[in-house]
Tab-separated table of C-alpha atoms in Angstrom:
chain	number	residue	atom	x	y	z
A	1	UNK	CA	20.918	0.380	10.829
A	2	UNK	CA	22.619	2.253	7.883
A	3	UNK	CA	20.740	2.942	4.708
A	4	UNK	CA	17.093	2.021	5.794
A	5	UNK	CA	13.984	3.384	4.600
A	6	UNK	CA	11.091	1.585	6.600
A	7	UNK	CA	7.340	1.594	4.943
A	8	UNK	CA	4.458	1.461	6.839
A	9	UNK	CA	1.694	-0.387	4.270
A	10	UNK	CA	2.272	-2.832	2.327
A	11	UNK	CA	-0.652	-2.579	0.097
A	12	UNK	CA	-0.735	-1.759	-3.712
A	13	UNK	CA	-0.145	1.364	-3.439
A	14	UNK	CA	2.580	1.028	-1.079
A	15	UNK	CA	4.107	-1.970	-3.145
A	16	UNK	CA	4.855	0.408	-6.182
A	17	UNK	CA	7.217	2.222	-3.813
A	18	UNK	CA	8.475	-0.167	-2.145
A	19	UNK	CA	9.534	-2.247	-5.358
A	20	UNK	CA	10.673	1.109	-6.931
A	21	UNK	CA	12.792	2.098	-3.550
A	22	UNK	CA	14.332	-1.659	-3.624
A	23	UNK	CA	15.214	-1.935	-6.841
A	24	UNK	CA	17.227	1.359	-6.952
A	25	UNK	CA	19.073	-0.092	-4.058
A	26	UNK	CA	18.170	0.586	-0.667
A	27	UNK	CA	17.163	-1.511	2.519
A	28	UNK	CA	13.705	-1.677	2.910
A	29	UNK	CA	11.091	-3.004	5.534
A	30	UNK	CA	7.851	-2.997	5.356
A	31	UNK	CA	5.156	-3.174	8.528
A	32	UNK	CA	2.244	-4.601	8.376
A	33	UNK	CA	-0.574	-5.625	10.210
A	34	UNK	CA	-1.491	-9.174	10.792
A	35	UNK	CA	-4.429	-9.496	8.354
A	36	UNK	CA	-3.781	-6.889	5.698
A	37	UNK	CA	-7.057	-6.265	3.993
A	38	UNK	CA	-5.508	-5.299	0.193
A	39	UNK	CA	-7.532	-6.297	-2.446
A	40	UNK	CA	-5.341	-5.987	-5.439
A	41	UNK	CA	-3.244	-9.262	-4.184
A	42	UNK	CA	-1.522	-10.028	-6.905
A	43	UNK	CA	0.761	-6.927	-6.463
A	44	UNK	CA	0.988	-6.493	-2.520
A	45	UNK	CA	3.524	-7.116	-0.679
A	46	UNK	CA	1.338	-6.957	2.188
A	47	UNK	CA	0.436	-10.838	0.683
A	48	UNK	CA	3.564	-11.766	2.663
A	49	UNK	CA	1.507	-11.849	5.708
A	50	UNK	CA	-0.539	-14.859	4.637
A	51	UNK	CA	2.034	-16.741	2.405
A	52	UNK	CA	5.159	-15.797	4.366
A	53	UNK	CA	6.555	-14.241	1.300
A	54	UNK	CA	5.256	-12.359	-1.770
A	55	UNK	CA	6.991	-11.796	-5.223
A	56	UNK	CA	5.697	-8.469	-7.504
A	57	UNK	CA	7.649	-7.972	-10.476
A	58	UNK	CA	10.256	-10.643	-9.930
A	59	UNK	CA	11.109	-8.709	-6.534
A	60	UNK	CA	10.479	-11.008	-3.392
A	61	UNK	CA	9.645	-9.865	-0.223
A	62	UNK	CA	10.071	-12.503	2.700
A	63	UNK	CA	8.088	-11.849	6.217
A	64	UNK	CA	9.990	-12.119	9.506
A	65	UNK	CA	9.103	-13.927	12.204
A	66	UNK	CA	10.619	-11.108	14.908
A	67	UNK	CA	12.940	-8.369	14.798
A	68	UNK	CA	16.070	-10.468	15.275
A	69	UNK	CA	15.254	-12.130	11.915
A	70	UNK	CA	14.432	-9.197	9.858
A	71	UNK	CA	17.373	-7.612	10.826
A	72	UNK	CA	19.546	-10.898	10.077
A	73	UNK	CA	17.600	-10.141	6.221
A	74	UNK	CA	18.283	-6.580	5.614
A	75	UNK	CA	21.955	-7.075	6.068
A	76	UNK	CA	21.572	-9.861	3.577
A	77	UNK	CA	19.714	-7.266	1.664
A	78	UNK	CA	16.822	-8.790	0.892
A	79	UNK	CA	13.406	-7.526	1.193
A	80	UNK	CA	11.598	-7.945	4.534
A	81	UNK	CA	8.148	-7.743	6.169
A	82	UNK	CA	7.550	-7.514	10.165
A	83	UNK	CA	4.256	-7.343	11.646
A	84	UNK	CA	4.183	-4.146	13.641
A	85	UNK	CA	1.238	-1.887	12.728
A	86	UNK	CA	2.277	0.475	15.613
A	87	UNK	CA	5.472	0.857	14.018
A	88	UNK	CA	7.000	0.135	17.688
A	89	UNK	CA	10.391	-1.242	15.722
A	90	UNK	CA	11.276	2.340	14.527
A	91	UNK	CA	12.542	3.623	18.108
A	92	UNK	CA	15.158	0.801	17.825
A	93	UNK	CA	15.927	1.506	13.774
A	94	UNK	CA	16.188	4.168	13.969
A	95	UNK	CA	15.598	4.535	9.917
A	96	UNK	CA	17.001	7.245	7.706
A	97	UNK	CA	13.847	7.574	5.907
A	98	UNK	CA	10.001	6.898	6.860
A	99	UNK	CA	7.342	6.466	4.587
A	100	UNK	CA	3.692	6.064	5.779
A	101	UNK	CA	1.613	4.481	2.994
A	102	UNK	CA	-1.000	3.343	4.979
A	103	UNK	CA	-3.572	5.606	3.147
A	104	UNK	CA	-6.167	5.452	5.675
A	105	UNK	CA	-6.702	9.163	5.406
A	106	UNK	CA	-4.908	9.806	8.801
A	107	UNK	CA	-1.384	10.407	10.662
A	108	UNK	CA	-1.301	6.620	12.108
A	109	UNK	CA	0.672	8.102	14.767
A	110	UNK	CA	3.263	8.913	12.316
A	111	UNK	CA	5.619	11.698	12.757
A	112	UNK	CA	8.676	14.001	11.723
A	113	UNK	CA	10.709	12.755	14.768
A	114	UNK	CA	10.311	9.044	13.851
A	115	UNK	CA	13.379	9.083	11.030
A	116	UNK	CA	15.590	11.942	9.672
A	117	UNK	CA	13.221	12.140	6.669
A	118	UNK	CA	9.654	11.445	6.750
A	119	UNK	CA	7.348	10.739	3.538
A	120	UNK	CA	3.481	10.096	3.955
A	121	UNK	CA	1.004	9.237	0.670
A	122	UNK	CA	-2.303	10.797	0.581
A	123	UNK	CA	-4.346	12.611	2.763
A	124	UNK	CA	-4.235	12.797	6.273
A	125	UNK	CA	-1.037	14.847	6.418
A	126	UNK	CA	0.152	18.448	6.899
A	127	UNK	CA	3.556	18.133	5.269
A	128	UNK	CA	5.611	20.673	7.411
A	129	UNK	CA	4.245	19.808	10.298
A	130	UNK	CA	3.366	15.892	10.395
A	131	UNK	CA	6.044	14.855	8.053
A	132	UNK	CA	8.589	16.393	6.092
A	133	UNK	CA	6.436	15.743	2.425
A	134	UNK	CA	3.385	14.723	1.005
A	135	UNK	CA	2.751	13.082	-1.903
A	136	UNK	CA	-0.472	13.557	-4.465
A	137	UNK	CA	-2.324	10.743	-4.604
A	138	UNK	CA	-5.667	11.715	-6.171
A	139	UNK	CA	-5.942	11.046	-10.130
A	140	UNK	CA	-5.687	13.983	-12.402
A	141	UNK	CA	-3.222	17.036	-12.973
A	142	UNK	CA	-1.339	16.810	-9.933
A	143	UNK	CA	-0.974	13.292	-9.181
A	144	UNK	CA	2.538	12.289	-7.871
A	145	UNK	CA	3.316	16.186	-6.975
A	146	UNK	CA	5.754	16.447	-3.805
A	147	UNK	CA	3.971	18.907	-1.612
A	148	UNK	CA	6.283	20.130	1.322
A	149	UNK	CA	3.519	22.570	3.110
A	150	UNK	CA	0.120	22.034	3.242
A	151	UNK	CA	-2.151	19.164	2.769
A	152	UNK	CA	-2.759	17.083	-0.158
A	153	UNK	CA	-6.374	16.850	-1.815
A	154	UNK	CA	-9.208	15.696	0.809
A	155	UNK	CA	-11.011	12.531	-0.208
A	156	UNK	CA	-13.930	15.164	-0.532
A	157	UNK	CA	-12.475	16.211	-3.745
A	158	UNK	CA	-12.523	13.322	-5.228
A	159	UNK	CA	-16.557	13.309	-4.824
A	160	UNK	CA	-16.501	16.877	-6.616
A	161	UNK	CA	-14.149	16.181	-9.166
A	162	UNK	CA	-15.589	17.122	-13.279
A	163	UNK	CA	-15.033	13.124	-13.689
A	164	UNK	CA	-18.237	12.305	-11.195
A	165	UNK	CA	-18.560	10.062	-7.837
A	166	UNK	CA	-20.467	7.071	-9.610
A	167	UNK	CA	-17.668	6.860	-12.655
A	168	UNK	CA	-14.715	6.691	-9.833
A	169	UNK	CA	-16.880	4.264	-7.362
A	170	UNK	CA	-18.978	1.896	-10.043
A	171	UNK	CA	-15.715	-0.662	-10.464
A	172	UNK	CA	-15.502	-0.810	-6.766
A	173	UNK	CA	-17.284	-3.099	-4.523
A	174	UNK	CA	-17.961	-2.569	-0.760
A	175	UNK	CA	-19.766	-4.739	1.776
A	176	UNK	CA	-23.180	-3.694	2.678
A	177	UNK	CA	-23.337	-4.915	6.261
A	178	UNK	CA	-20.606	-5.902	8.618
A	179	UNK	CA	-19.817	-9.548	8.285
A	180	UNK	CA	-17.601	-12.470	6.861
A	181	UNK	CA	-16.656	-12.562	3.161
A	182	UNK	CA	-16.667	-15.183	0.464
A	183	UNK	CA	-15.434	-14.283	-3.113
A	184	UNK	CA	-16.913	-16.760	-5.553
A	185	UNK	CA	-14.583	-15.718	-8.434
A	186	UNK	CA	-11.107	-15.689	-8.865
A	187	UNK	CA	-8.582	-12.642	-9.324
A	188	UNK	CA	-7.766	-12.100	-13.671
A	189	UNK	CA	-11.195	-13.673	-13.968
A	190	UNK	CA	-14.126	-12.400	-16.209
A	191	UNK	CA	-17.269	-10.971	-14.510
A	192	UNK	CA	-20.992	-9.952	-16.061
A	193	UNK	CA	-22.651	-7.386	-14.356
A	194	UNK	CA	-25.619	-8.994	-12.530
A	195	UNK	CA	-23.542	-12.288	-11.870
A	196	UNK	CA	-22.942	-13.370	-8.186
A	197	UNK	CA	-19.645	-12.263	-7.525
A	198	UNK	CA	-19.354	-12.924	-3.710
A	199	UNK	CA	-21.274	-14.006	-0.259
A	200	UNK	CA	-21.991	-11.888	2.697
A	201	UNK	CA	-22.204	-14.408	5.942
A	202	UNK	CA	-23.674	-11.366	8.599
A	203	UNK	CA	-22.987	-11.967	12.728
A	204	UNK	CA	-27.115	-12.941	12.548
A	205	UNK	CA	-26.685	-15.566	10.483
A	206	UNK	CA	-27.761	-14.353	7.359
A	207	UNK	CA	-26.027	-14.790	3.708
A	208	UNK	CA	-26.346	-11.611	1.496
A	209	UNK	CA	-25.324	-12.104	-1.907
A	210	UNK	CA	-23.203	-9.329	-4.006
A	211	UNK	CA	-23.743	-8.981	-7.386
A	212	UNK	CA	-20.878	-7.608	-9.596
A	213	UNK	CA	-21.745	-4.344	-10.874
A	214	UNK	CA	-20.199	-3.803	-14.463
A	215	UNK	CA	-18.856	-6.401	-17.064
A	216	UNK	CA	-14.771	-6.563	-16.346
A	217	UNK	CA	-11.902	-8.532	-15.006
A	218	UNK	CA	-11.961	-9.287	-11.624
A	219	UNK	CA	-8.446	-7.437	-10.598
A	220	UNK	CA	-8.721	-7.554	-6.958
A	221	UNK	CA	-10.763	-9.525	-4.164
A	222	UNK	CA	-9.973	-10.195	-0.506
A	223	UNK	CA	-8.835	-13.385	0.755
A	224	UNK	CA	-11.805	-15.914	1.431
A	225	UNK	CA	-13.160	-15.783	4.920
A	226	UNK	CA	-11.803	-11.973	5.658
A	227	UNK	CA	-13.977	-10.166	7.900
A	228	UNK	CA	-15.045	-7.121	6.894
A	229	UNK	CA	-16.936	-3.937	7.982
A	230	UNK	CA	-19.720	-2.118	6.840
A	231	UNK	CA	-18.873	0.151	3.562
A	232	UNK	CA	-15.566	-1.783	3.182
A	233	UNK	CA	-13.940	-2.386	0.107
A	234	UNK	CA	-14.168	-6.203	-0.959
A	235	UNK	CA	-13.492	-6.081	-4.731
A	236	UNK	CA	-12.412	-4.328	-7.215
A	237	UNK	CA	-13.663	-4.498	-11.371
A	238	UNK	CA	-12.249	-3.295	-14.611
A	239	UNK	CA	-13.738	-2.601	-17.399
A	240	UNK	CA	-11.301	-2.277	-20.153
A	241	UNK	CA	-8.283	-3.938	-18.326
A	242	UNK	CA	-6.320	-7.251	-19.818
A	243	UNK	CA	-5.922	-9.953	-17.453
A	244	UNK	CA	-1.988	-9.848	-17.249
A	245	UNK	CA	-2.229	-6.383	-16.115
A	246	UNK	CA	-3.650	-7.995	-12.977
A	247	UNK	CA	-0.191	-9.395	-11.922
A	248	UNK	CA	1.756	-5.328	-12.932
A	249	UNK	CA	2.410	-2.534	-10.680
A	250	UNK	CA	-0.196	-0.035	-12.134
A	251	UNK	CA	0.305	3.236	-13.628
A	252	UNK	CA	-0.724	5.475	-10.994
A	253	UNK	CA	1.079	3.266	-8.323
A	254	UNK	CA	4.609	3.713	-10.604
A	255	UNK	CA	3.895	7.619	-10.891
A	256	UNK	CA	3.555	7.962	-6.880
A	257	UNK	CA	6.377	5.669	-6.041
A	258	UNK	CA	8.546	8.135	-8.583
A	259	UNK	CA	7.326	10.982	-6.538
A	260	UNK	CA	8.694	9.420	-3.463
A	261	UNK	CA	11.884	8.467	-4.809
A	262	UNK	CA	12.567	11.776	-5.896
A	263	UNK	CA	11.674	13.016	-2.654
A	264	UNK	CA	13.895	10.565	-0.790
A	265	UNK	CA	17.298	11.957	-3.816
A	266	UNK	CA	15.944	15.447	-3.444
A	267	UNK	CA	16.636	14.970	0.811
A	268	UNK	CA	19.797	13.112	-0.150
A	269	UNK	CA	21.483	15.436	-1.967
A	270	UNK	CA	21.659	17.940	0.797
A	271	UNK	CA	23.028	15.771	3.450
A	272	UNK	CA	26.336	16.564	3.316
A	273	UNK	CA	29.306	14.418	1.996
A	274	UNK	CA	26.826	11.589	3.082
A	275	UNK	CA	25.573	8.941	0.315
A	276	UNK	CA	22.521	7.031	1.455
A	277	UNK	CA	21.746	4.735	-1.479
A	278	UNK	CA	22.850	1.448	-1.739
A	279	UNK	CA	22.259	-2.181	0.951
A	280	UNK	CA	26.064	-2.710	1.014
């Protein structure tokens, strides 16, 4: 199929560039897995899995039952979802551009030979030798920067970073045991720190309450009843944040899917006589 860029992830992360690659015209699918465990909601795509469709921004993206039918909805050019976490799809694609914005901090068994141009967010990734870039994903000076050799920064960076491990992790909530989640709140919500903010139901039987941590808007949760695993992430809290900017494409997911749509012109421009924009 002509003029497809397929994106593996369709978390919100992954959403930023996958509204920002959509919007400035090409065909996109996204894979996902069957339960995708996002927690910001309210701007994943990857919410298309449960609902059958998810709109960010005023862009909808519609899931498809089987291959037949998302092809049938890229050549009507709309935005599609397929379950396929193995990516097994691509062989047949055969897509002009790959992106892999799983960020699970490895290759997913992504690589260069699976489209002509191949894009991965995060770490996890020699670019050169897994794919053909990298793109910055850690706050600071060098988010968003295209990296074509080399690796991007390790997640243990992040830990030594002059900002400090408990101001990056304090918003964040993870599960403390393995187990079956209940959120009591609701995403855009106010929390107090100290207030129950969700349930724990362990494999034993047991209920573990989780407190929320700081004072904030509840900006992401996962769904009701999601199984989780230890040292998962189950919420998400911010302090200073406005409860429309629950339902936005953040700031640092804009800047990285910018990155990638340079990276996707830069590759463009050199293919010669060639134009790959556009879903006509």
């Amino acid at each position: 199929m002509k003029h497809l860029v397929i994106v593996r992830g369709g978390g919100e992360l992954a959403s930023g560039t996958i509204h920002a690659l959509y919007r400035a015209g090409f065909k996109v699918l996204v894979l996902e897995q069957k339960q995708p465990s996002a927690t910001r909601r309210r701007v994943a795509f990857s919410e298309a899995m449960y609902r059958g469709e998810s709109k960010v921004e005023r862009i909808v993206c519609h899931k498809a039952k089987n291959l037949i039918e998302a092809k049938e909805r890229l050549k009507k050019g709309e935005l599609v979802m397929l379950e396929d976490p193995e990516a097994r799809c691509v062989r047949e694609l055969k897509p002009q551009v790959l992106v892999d914005a799983i960020l699970s901090h490895s290759t997913n068994g992504t690589t260069k030979d699976m489209a002509e141009h191949t894009i991965a967010l995060g770490p996890g990734f020699c670019a050169g030798r897994d794919v053909d870039v990298v793109v910055e994903t850690m706050r600071g000076h060098n988010l968003g920067r295209l990296i074509y050799e080399g690796y991007s920064a390790r997640s243990q960076d992040i830990y030594s970073s002059t900002v400090g491990a408990s101001a990056n992790m304090e918003h964040l909530i993870f599960a403390p045991e393995e187990g079956t989640v209940d959120i009591l709140s609701t995403i855009s919500l106010m929390v107090k720190k100290g207030e129950p903010l969700a349930q724990l139901h362990t494999p034993d039987g047991r209920t573990i309450e989780i407190k929320a941590t700081i004072d904030g808007v509840l900006r992401g949760a996962l769904h009701k009843g999601s199984k989780v695993k230890k040292d998962q992430k189950i919420a998400d809290i911010h302090p200073t944040m406005g409860q429309e900017e629950c339902f936005t494409i953040s700031d640092k997911a804009r800047c990285v899917a910018g990155s990638v749509l340079e990276a996707v012109m830069v590759w463009e421009q050199k293919r010669p006589k060639r134009r790959f924009f556009g879903r006509g």
